[in-house]
PDB file of C-alpha atoms in Angstrom:
ATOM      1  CA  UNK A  95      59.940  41.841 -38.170  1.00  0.00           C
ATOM      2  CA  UNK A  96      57.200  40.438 -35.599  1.00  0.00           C
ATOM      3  CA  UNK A  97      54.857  40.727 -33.118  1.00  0.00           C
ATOM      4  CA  UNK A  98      55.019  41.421 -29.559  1.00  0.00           C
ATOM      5  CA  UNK A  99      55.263  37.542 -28.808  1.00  0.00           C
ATOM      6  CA  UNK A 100      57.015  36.367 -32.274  1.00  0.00           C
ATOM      7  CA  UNK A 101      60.380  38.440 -31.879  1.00  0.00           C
ATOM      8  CA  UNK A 102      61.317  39.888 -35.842  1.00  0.00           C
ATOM      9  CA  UNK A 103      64.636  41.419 -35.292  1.00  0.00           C
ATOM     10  CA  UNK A 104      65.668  42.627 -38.424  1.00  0.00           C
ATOM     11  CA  UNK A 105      69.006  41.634 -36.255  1.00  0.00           C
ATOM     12  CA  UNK A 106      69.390  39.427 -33.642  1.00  0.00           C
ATOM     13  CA  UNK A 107      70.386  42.610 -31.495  1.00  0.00           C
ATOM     14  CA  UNK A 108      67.172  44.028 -32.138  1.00  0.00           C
ATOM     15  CA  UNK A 109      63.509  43.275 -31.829  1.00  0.00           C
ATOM     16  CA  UNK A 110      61.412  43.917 -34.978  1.00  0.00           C
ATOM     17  CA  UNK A 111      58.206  42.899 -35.235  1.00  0.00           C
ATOM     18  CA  UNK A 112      57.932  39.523 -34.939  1.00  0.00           C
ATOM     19  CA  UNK A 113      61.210  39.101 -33.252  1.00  0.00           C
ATOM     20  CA  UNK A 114      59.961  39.447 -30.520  1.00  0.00           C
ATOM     21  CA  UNK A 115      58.667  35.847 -29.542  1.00  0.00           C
ATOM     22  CA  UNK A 116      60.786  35.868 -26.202  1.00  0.00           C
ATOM     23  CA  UNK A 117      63.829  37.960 -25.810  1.00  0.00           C
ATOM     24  CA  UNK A 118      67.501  39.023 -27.789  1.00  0.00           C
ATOM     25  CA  UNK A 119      71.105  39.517 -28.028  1.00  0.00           C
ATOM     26  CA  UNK A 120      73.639  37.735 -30.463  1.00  0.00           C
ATOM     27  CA  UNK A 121      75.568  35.051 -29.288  1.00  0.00           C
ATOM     28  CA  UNK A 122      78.482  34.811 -32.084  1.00  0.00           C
ATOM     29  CA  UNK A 123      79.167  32.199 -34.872  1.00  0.00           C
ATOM     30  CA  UNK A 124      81.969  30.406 -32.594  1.00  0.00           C
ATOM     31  CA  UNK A 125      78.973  29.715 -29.491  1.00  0.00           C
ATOM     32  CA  UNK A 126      76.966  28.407 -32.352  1.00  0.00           C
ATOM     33  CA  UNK A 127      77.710  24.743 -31.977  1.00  0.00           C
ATOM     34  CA  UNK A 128      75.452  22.966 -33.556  1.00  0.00           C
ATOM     35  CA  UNK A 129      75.427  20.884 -37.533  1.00  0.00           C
ATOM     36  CA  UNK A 130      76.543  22.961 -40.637  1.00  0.00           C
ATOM     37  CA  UNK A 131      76.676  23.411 -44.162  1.00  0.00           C
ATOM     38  CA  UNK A 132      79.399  25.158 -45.806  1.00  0.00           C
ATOM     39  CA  UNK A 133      78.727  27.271 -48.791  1.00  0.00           C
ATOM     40  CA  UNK A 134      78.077  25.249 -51.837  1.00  0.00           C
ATOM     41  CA  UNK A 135      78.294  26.105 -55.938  1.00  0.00           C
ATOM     42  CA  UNK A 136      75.490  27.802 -57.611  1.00  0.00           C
ATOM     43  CA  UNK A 137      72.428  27.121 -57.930  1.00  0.00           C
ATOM     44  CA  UNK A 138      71.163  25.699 -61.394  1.00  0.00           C
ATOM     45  CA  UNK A 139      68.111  27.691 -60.438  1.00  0.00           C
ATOM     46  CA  UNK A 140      66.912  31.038 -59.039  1.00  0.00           C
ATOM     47  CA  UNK A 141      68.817  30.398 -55.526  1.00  0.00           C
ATOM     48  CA  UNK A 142      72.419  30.989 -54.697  1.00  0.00           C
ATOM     49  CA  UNK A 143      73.782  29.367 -51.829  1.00  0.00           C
ATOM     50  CA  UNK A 144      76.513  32.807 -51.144  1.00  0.00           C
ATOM     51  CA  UNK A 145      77.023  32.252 -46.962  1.00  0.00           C
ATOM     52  CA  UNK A 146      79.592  34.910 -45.896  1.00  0.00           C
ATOM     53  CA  UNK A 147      80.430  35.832 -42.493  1.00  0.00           C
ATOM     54  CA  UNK A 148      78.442  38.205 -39.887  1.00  0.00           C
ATOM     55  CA  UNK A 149      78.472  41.441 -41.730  1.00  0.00           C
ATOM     56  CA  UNK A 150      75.953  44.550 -41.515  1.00  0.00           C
ATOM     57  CA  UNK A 151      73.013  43.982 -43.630  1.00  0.00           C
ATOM     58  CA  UNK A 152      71.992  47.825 -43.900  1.00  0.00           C
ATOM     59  CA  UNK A 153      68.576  48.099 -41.930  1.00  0.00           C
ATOM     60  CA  UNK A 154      69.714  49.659 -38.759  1.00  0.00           C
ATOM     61  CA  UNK A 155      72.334  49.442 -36.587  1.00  0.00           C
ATOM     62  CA  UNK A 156      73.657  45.524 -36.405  1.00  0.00           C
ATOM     63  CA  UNK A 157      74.650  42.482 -38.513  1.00  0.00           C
ATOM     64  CA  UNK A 158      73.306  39.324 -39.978  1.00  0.00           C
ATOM     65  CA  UNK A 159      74.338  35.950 -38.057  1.00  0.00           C
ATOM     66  CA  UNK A 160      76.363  34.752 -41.059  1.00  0.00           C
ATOM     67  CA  UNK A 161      77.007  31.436 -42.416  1.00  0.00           C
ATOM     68  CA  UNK A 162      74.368  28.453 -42.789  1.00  0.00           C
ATOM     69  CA  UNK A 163      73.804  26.932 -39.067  1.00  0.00           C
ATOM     70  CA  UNK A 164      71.104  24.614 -39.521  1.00  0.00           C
ATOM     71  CA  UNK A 165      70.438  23.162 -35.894  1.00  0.00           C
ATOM     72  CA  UNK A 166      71.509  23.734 -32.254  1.00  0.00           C
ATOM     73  CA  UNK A 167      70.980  22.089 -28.869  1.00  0.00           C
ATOM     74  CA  UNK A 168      71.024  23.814 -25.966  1.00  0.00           C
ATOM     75  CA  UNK A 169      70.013  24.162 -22.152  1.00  0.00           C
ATOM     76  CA  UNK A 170      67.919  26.592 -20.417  1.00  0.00           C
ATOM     77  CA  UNK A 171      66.792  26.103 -17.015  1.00  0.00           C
ATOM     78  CA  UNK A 172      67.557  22.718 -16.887  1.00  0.00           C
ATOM     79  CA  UNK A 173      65.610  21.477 -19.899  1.00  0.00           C
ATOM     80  CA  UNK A 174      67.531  20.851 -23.228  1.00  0.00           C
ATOM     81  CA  UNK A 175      66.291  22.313 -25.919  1.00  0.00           C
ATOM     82  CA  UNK A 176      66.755  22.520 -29.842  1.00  0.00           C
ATOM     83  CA  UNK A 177      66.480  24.846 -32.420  1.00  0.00           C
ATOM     84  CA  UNK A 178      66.526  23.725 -36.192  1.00  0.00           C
ATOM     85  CA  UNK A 179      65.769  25.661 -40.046  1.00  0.00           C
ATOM     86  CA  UNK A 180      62.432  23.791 -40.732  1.00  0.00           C
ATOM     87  CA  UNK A 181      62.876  20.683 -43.459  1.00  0.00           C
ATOM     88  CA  UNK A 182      60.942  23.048 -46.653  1.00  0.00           C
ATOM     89  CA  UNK A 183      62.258  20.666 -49.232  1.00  0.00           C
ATOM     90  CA  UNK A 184      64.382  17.655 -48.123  1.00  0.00           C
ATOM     91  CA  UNK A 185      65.123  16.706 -51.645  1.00  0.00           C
ATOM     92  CA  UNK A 186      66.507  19.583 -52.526  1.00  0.00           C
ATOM     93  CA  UNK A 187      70.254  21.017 -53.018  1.00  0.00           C
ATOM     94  CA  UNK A 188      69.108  23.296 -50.229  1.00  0.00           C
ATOM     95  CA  UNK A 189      66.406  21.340 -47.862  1.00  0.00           C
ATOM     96  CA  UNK A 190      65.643  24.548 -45.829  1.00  0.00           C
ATOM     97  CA  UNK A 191      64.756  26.549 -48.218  1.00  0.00           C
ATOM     98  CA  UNK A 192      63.099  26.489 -51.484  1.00  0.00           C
ATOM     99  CA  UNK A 193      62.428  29.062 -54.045  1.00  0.00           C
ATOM    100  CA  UNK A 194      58.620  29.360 -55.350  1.00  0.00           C
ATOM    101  CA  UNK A 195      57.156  31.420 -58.485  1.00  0.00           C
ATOM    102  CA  UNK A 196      53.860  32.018 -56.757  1.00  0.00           C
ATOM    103  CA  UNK A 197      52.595  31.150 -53.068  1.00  0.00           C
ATOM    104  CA  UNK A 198      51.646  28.285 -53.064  1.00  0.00           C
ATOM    105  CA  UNK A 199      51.523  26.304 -49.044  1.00  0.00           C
ATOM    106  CA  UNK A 200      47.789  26.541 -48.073  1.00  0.00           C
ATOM    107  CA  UNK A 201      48.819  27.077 -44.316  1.00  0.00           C
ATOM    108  CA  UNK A 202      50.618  30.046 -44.763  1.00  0.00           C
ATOM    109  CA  UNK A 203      47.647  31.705 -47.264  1.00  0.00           C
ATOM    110  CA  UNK A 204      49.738  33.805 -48.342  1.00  0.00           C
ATOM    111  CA  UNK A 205      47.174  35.085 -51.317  1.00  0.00           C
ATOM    112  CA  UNK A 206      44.164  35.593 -48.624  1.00  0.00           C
ATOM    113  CA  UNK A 207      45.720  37.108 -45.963  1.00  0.00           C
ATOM    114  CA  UNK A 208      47.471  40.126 -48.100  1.00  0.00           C
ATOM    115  CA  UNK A 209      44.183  40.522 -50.384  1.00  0.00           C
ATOM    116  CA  UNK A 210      41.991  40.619 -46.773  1.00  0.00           C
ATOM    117  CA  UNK A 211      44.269  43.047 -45.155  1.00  0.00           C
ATOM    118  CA  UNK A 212      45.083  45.215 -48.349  1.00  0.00           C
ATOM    119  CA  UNK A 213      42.658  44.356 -51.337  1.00  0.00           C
ATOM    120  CA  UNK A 214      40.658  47.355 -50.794  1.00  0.00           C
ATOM    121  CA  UNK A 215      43.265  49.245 -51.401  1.00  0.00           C
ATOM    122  CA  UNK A 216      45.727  47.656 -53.825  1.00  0.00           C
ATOM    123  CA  UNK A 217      45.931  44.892 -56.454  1.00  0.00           C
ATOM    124  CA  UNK A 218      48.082  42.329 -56.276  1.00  0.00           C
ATOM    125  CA  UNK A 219      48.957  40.819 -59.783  1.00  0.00           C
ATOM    126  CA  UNK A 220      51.239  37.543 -59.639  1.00  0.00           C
ATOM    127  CA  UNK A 221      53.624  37.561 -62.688  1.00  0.00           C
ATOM    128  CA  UNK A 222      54.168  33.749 -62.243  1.00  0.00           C
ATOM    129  CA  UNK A 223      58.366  34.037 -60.774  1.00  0.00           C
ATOM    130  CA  UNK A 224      61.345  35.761 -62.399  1.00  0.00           C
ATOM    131  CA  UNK A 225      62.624  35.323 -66.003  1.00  0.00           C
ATOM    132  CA  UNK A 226      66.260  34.626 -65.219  1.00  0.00           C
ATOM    133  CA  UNK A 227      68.364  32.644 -63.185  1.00  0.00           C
ATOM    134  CA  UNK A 228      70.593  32.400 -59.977  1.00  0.00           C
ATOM    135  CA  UNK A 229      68.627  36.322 -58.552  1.00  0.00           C
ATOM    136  CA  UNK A 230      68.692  34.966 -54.675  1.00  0.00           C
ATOM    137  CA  UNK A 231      72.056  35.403 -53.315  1.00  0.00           C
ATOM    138  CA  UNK A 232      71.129  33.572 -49.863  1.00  0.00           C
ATOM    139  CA  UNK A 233      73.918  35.362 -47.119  1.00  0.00           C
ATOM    140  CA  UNK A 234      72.966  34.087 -44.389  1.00  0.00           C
ATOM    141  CA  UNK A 235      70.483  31.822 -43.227  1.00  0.00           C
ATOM    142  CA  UNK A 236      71.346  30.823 -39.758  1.00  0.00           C
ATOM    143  CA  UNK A 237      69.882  29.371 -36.390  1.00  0.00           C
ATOM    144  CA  UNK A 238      71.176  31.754 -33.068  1.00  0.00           C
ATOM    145  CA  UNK A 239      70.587  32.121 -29.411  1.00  0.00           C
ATOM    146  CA  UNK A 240      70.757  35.390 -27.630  1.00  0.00           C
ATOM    147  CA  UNK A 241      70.070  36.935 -24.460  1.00  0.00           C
ATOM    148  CA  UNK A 242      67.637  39.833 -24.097  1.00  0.00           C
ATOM    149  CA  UNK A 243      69.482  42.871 -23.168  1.00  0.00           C
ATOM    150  CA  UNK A 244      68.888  43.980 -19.455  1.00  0.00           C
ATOM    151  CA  UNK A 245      67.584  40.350 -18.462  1.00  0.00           C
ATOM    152  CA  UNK A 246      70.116  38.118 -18.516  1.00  0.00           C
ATOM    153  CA  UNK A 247      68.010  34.985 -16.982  1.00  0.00           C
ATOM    154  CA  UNK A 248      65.811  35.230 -20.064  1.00  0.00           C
ATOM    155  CA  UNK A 249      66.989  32.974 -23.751  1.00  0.00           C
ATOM    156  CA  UNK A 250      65.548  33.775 -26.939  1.00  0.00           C
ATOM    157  CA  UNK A 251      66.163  31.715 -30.265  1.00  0.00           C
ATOM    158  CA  UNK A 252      65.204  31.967 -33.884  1.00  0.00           C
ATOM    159  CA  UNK A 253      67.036  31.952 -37.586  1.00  0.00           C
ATOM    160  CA  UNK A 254      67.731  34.638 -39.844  1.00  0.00           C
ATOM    161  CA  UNK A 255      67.428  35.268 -43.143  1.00  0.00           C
ATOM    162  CA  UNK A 256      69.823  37.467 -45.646  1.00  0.00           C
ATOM    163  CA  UNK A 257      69.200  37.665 -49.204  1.00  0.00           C
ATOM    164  CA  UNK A 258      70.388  40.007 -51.568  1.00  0.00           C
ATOM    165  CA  UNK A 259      68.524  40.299 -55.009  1.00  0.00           C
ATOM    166  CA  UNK A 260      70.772  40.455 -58.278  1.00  0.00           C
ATOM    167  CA  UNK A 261      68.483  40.687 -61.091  1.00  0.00           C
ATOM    168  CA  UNK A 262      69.467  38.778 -64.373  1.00  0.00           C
ATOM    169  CA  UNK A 263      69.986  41.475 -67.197  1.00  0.00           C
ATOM    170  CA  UNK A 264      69.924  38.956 -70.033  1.00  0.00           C
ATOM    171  CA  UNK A 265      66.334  37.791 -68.493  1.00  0.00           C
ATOM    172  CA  UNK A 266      64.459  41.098 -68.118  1.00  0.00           C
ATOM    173  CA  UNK A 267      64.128  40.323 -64.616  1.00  0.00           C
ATOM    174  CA  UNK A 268      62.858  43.652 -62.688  1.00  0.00           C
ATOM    175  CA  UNK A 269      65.677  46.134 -61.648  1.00  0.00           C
ATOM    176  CA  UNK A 270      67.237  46.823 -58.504  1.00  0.00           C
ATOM    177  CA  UNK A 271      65.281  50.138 -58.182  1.00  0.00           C
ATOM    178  CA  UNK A 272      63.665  51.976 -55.174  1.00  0.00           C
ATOM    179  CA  UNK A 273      60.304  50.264 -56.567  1.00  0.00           C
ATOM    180  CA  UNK A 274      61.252  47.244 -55.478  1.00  0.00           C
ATOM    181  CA  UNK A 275      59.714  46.011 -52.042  1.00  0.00           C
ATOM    182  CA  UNK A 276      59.355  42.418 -50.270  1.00  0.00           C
ATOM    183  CA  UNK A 277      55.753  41.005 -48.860  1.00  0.00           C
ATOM    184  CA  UNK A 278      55.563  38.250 -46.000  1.00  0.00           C
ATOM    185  CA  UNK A 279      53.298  35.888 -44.954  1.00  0.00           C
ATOM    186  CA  UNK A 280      53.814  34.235 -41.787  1.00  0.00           C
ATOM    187  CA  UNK A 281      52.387  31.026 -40.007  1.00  0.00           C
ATOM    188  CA  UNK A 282      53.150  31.284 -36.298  1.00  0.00           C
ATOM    189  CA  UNK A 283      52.408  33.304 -33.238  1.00  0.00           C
ATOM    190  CA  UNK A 284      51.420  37.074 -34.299  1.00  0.00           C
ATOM    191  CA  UNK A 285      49.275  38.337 -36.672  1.00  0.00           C
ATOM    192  CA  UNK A 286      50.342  36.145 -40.294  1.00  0.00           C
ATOM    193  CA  UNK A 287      51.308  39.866 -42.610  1.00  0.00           C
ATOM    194  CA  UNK A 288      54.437  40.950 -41.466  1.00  0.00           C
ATOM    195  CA  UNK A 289      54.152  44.731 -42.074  1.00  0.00           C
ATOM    196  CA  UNK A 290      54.796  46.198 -38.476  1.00  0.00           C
ATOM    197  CA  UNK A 291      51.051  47.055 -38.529  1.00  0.00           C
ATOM    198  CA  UNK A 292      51.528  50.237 -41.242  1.00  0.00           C
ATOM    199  CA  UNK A 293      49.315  51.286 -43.899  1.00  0.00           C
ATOM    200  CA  UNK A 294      50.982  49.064 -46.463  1.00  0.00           C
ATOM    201  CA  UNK A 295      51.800  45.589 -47.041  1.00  0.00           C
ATOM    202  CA  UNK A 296      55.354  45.735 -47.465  1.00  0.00           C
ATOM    203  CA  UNK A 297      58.001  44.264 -45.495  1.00  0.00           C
ATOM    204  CA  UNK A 298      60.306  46.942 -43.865  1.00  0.00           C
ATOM    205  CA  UNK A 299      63.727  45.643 -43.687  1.00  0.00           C
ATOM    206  CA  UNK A 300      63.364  44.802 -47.484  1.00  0.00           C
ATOM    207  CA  UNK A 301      64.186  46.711 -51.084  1.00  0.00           C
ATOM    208  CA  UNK A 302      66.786  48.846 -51.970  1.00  0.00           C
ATOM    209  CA  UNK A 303      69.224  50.018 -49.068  1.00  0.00           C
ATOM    210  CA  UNK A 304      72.817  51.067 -49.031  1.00  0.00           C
ATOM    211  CA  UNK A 305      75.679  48.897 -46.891  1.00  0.00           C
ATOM    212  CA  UNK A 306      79.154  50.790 -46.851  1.00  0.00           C
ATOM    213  CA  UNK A 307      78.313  52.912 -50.070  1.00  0.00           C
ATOM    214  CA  UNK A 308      77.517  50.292 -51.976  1.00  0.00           C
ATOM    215  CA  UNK A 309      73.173  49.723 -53.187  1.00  0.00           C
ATOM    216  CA  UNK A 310      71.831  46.940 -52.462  1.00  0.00           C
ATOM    217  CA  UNK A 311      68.183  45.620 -52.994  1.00  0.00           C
ATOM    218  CA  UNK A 312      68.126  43.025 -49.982  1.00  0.00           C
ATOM    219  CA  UNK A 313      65.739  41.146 -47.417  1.00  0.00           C
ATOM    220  CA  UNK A 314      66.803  40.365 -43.650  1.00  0.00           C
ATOM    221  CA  UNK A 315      64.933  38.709 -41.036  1.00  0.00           C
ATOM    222  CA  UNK A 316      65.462  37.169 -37.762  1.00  0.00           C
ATOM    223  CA  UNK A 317      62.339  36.170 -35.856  1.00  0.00           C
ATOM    224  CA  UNK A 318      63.217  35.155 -32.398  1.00  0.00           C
ATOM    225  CA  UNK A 319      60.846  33.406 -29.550  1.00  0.00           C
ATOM    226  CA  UNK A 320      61.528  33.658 -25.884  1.00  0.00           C
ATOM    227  CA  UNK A 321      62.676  29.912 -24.465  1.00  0.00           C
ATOM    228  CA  UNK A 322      60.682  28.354 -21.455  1.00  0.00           C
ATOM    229  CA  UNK A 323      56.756  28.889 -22.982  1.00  0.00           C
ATOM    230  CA  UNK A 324      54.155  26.603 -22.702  1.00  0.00           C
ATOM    231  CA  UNK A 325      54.401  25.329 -25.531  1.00  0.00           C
ATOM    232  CA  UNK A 326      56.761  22.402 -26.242  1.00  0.00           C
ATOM    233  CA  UNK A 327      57.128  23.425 -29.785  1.00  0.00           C
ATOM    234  CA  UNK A 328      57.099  26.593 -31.557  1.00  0.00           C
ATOM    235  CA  UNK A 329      57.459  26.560 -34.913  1.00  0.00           C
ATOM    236  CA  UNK A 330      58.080  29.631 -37.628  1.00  0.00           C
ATOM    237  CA  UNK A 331      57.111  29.061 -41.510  1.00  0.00           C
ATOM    238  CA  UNK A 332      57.161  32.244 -43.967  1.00  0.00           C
ATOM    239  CA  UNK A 333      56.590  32.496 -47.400  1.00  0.00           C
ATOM    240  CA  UNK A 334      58.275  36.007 -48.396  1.00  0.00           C
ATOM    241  CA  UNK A 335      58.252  37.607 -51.897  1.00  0.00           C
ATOM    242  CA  UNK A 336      60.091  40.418 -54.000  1.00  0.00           C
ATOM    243  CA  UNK A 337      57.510  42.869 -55.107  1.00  0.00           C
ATOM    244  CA  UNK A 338      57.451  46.076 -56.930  1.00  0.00           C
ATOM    245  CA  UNK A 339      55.395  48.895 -55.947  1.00  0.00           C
ATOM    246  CA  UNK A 340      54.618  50.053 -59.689  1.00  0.00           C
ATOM    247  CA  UNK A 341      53.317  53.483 -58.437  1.00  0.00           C
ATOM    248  CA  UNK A 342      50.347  53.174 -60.945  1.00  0.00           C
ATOM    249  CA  UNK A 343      46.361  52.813 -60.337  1.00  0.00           C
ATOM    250  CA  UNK A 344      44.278  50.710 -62.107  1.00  0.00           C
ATOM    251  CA  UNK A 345      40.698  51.564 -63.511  1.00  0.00           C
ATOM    252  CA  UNK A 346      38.761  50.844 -60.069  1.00  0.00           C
ATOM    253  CA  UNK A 347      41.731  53.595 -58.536  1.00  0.00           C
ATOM    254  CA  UNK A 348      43.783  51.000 -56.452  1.00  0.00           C
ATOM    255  CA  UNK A 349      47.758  51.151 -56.511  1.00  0.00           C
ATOM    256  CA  UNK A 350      49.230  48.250 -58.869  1.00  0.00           C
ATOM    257  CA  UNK A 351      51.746  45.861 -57.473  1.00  0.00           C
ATOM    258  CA  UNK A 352      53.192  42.991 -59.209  1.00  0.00           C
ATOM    259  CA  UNK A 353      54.091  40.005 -57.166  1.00  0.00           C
ATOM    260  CA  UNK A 354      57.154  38.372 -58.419  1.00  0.00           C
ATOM    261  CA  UNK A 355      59.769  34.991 -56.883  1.00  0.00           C
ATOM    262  CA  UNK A 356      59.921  34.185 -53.634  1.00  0.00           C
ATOM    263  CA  UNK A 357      60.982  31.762 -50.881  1.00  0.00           C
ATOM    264  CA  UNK A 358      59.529  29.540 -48.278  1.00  0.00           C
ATOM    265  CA  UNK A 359      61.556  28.999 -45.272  1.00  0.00           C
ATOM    266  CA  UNK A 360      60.976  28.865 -41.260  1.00  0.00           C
ATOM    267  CA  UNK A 361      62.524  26.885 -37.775  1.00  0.00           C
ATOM    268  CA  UNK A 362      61.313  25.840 -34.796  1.00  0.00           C
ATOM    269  CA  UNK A 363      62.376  25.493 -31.439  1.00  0.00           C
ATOM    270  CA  UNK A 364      61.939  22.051 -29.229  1.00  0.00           C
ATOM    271  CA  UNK A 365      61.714  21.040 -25.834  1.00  0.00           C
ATOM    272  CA  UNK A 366      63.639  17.232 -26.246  1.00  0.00           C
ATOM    273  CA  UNK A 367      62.484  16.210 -22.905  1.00  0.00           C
ATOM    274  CA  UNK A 368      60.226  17.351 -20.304  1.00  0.00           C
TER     275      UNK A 368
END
């Protein structure tokens, strides 16, 4: 969820906070032609690469992109253009995306940023990851164009982001309960805590929701950025982290929340030629 100039739709279909970089309406999987990956095995770690198809993801109304689209050439106005996932970790099973126990990339400042916008009011406590193994279930992680509804000269692109949270029992890993919250810190256009400017830190398409009866503790994103601005490169790079709102104070009266995993991920969008 974004800004008024980065597009966050929690869904393609619909502007969040950040997704609001330029503009927005899905184009579907089959217009998507640019590289991808199909769904792989597990993960030996805390990451499981679980792509399924455009589904609803439980927010509001829409549905997640679906499947892993990494990159995606395209035209708008008679420039060609290309958006791409961002390169997080090219030695990786998974190169655009990486799983992290604590913050840790000094551009996004993850740590400052929350503690300057919230510290007066809570405290942050960093429990150094999860205990188990294989809790990211990554759904979709996708790059799209769409066209904002009611201006159909207008292109926005962007990526989302699904993940669903399955916590390992054998691990004490926190459980699936309405405590449980996501917090993310964003380098690009916009302000960098992606809160839709409320009087807490967390995320809002993020923690426990329900999707056809069935709970589910989930995170979905899909920042979006209008084609055609000055800029010959925008680029998107987020560090977002499962939380838990412990509903306690400490002694100095400040609500408790424990900052467990989380990933780093992002895309950008490039002008090839001018």
């Amino acid at each position: 969820m974004r800004s008024t100039q980065l597009h966050h739709a929690a869904d393609p279909l619909r502007p969040s906070r950040r997704s609001v970089l330029g503009g927005g309406s899905l184009l579907g999987l089959s217009t998507l032609a640019g590289a991808t990956t199909p769904a792989a095995a597990v993960s030996r770690t805390h990451v499981v690469r679980d792509y399924q198809p455009s589904r609803p993801h439980g927010w509001y109304q829409g549905s997640t992109v679906g499947g892993h689209v990494t990159s995606k050439d395209f035209e708008h106005n008679g420039k060609p253009y290309r958006v791409a996932l961002l390169p997080i970790s090219p030695s990786s099973d998974d190169p655009h995306l990486v799983y992290q126990d604590a913050p840790a990339d000094p551009a996004v400042d993850f740590q400052r940023h929350l503690a300057e916008a919230f510290g007066a009011h809570y405290t942050f406590t960093y429990a150094g990851g999860l205990r188990g193994r294989e809790e990211f279930r990554i759904q979709s992680h996708s790059v799209y164009t769409s066209r904002p509804a009611g201006n159909a000269a207008a292109l926005d692109c962007g990526a989302d982001l699904h993940v669903v949270y399955r916590p390992d029992p054998r691990k004490q890993d926190p459980a699936a309960t309405d405590k449980l919250q996501w917090i993310q810190v964003v380098k690009s256009l916009g302000p960098p805590l992606d809160n839709l400017w409320r009087a807490n830190p967390f995320y809002l398409a993020g923690g426990l929701t329900s999707v056809n009866g069935q709970n589910v503790c989930s995170f979905y994103d899909a920042p979006s950025v209008g084609v055609g601005r000055p800029e010959a490169t925008v680029q998107f790079l987020a560090e977002t982290f499962l939380v838990q709102d412990t509903g306690t104070r400490n002694a100095a009266g400040k609500a408790v929340v424990h900052v467990f995993g989380g990933l780093k991920w992002g895309w950008q969008v490039k002008l090839l030629q001018d």
